[in-house]
Amino acid sequence: MEKHGRDAVVVVSGDIDMVTAPEFEKALIAAVREQPEALVVDMTGVAFLGSAGLTALVAARQQAGEVTALRVVAKSSATARPLQLTGLDQEIPLYPTREEALGA
């Protein structure tokens, strides 16, 4: 986790599937527990986002509640499309760059 003022960034790369999602979720929940103003999940380096990864994002969103704004950097179809198809982009805003997510 990287700190950016009152915000935090978790950078993820590779595949987020049923094997890697538990570790992904653990990292997200740990970051949320620090109670940053916003948690930016930078998924620019993610090649595959499976349903287990989506579930991890939902768990982090629920844990964040009203205290921490959860934002996702997802510009490739591998990451943005699953979030859009499931409607999670309505609950967790998507941004094309980390800078835009931090500035939101």
mmCIF file of C-alpha atoms in Angstrom:
data_model
loop_
_atom_site.group_PDB
_atom_site.id
_atom_site.type_symbol
_atom_site.label_atom_id
_atom_site.label_comp_id
_atom_site.label_asym_id
_atom_site.label_seq_id
_atom_site.Cartn_x
_atom_site.Cartn_y
_atom_site.Cartn_z
ATOM 1 C CA MET A 1 0.000 0.000 0.000
ATOM 2 C CA GLU A 2 1.226 3.470 -0.914
ATOM 3 C CA LYS A 3 0.171 6.591 0.975
ATOM 4 C CA HIS A 4 -0.742 9.764 -0.922
ATOM 5 C CA GLY A 5 -1.678 12.338 1.691
ATOM 6 C CA ARG A 6 -4.947 11.151 3.232
ATOM 7 C CA ASP A 7 -5.480 8.640 0.426
ATOM 8 C CA ALA A 8 -4.027 5.176 -0.111
ATOM 9 C CA VAL A 9 -3.219 3.255 -3.283
ATOM 10 C CA VAL A 10 -3.065 -0.510 -3.719
ATOM 11 C CA VAL A 11 -1.361 -1.531 -6.970
ATOM 12 C CA VAL A 12 -2.316 -4.913 -8.401
ATOM 13 C CA SER A 13 -0.944 -6.805 -11.395
ATOM 14 C CA GLY A 14 -1.280 -10.202 -13.066
ATOM 15 C CA ASP A 15 -4.415 -12.322 -12.829
ATOM 16 C CA ILE A 16 -7.012 -11.958 -10.096
ATOM 17 C CA ASP A 17 -8.727 -15.329 -9.980
ATOM 18 C CA MET A 18 -9.852 -17.844 -7.382
ATOM 19 C CA VAL A 19 -6.214 -18.583 -6.480
ATOM 20 C CA THR A 20 -5.029 -14.998 -6.039
ATOM 21 C CA ALA A 21 -8.263 -13.287 -4.934
ATOM 22 C CA PRO A 22 -7.962 -14.183 -1.217
ATOM 23 C CA GLU A 23 -4.618 -12.365 -0.996
ATOM 24 C CA PHE A 24 -6.057 -9.465 -3.019
ATOM 25 C CA GLU A 25 -9.015 -9.201 -0.646
ATOM 26 C CA LYS A 26 -6.736 -9.375 2.388
ATOM 27 C CA ALA A 27 -4.654 -6.470 1.036
ATOM 28 C CA LEU A 28 -7.771 -4.396 0.300
ATOM 29 C CA ILE A 29 -9.313 -4.987 3.730
ATOM 30 C CA ALA A 30 -6.014 -4.150 5.452
ATOM 31 C CA ALA A 31 -5.844 -0.895 3.495
ATOM 32 C CA VAL A 32 -9.474 -0.019 4.338
ATOM 33 C CA ARG A 33 -8.814 -0.628 8.047
ATOM 34 C CA GLU A 34 -6.260 2.200 7.932
ATOM 35 C CA GLN A 35 -9.287 4.451 7.181
ATOM 36 C CA PRO A 36 -7.862 6.524 4.329
ATOM 37 C CA GLU A 37 -10.135 9.187 2.877
ATOM 38 C CA ALA A 38 -10.005 7.278 -0.429
ATOM 39 C CA LEU A 39 -8.598 3.903 -1.406
ATOM 40 C CA VAL A 40 -7.513 3.738 -5.037
ATOM 41 C CA VAL A 41 -7.108 0.222 -6.426
ATOM 42 C CA ASP A 42 -4.786 0.554 -9.423
ATOM 43 C CA MET A 43 -5.568 -2.405 -11.688
ATOM 44 C CA THR A 44 -3.630 -1.087 -14.700
ATOM 45 C CA GLY A 45 -1.369 -4.154 -14.651
ATOM 46 C CA VAL A 46 -4.175 -6.712 -14.269
ATOM 47 C CA ALA A 47 -4.546 -9.070 -17.236
ATOM 48 C CA PHE A 48 -7.563 -11.033 -15.934
ATOM 49 C CA LEU A 49 -10.265 -10.138 -13.402
ATOM 50 C CA GLY A 50 -12.415 -13.106 -12.455
ATOM 51 C CA SER A 51 -15.530 -13.334 -10.323
ATOM 52 C CA ALA A 52 -13.451 -14.005 -7.204
ATOM 53 C CA GLY A 53 -11.677 -10.681 -7.779
ATOM 54 C CA LEU A 54 -15.015 -8.915 -8.179
ATOM 55 C CA THR A 55 -16.167 -10.483 -4.911
ATOM 56 C CA ALA A 56 -13.024 -9.156 -3.205
ATOM 57 C CA LEU A 57 -13.816 -5.645 -4.446
ATOM 58 C CA VAL A 58 -17.391 -5.938 -3.137
ATOM 59 C CA ALA A 59 -16.075 -7.052 0.270
ATOM 60 C CA ALA A 60 -13.714 -4.073 0.363
ATOM 61 C CA ARG A 61 -16.532 -1.708 -0.633
ATOM 62 C CA GLN A 62 -18.729 -3.072 2.154
ATOM 63 C CA GLN A 63 -15.884 -2.784 4.682
ATOM 64 C CA ALA A 64 -15.157 0.793 3.564
ATOM 65 C CA GLY A 65 -18.720 1.895 4.247
ATOM 66 C CA GLU A 66 -19.101 5.656 4.351
ATOM 67 C CA VAL A 67 -15.639 6.233 5.846
ATOM 68 C CA THR A 68 -13.465 5.459 2.805
ATOM 69 C CA ALA A 69 -14.265 6.129 -0.840
ATOM 70 C CA LEU A 70 -13.239 3.156 -2.979
ATOM 71 C CA ARG A 71 -12.039 3.968 -6.510
ATOM 72 C CA VAL A 72 -10.663 1.668 -9.204
ATOM 73 C CA VAL A 73 -8.197 2.483 -11.982
ATOM 74 C CA ALA A 74 -9.264 0.235 -14.849
ATOM 75 C CA LYS A 75 -8.790 1.243 -18.451
ATOM 76 C CA SER A 76 -8.310 -2.100 -20.189
ATOM 77 C CA SER A 77 -11.232 -4.279 -21.188
ATOM 78 C CA ALA A 78 -9.795 -7.070 -18.983
ATOM 79 C CA THR A 79 -10.606 -5.015 -15.888
ATOM 80 C CA ALA A 80 -13.186 -2.412 -16.842
ATOM 81 C CA ARG A 81 -15.505 -4.765 -18.735
ATOM 82 C CA PRO A 82 -16.235 -7.206 -15.854
ATOM 83 C CA LEU A 83 -16.947 -4.269 -13.561
ATOM 84 C CA GLN A 84 -19.286 -2.707 -16.123
ATOM 85 C CA LEU A 85 -21.066 -5.959 -17.003
ATOM 86 C CA THR A 86 -21.848 -6.688 -13.363
ATOM 87 C CA GLY A 87 -22.884 -3.110 -12.636
ATOM 88 C CA LEU A 88 -20.157 -2.700 -10.021
ATOM 89 C CA ASP A 89 -19.001 0.432 -11.825
ATOM 90 C CA GLN A 90 -22.204 2.024 -10.476
ATOM 91 C CA GLU A 91 -21.069 1.258 -6.922
ATOM 92 C CA ILE A 92 -17.294 1.618 -7.340
ATOM 93 C CA PRO A 93 -16.274 4.433 -9.703
ATOM 94 C CA LEU A 94 -13.776 3.653 -12.468
ATOM 95 C CA TYR A 95 -11.008 5.980 -13.602
ATOM 96 C CA PRO A 96 -8.601 5.700 -16.555
ATOM 97 C CA THR A 97 -5.542 6.877 -14.564
ATOM 98 C CA ARG A 98 -4.296 6.836 -10.998
ATOM 99 C CA GLU A 99 -3.952 10.622 -11.054
ATOM 100 C CA GLU A 100 -7.629 11.073 -11.961
ATOM 101 C CA ALA A 101 -8.693 8.637 -9.239
ATOM 102 C CA LEU A 102 -6.617 10.446 -6.630
ATOM 103 C CA GLY A 103 -7.925 13.824 -7.767
ATOM 104 C CA ALA A 104 -11.605 12.837 -7.695
#
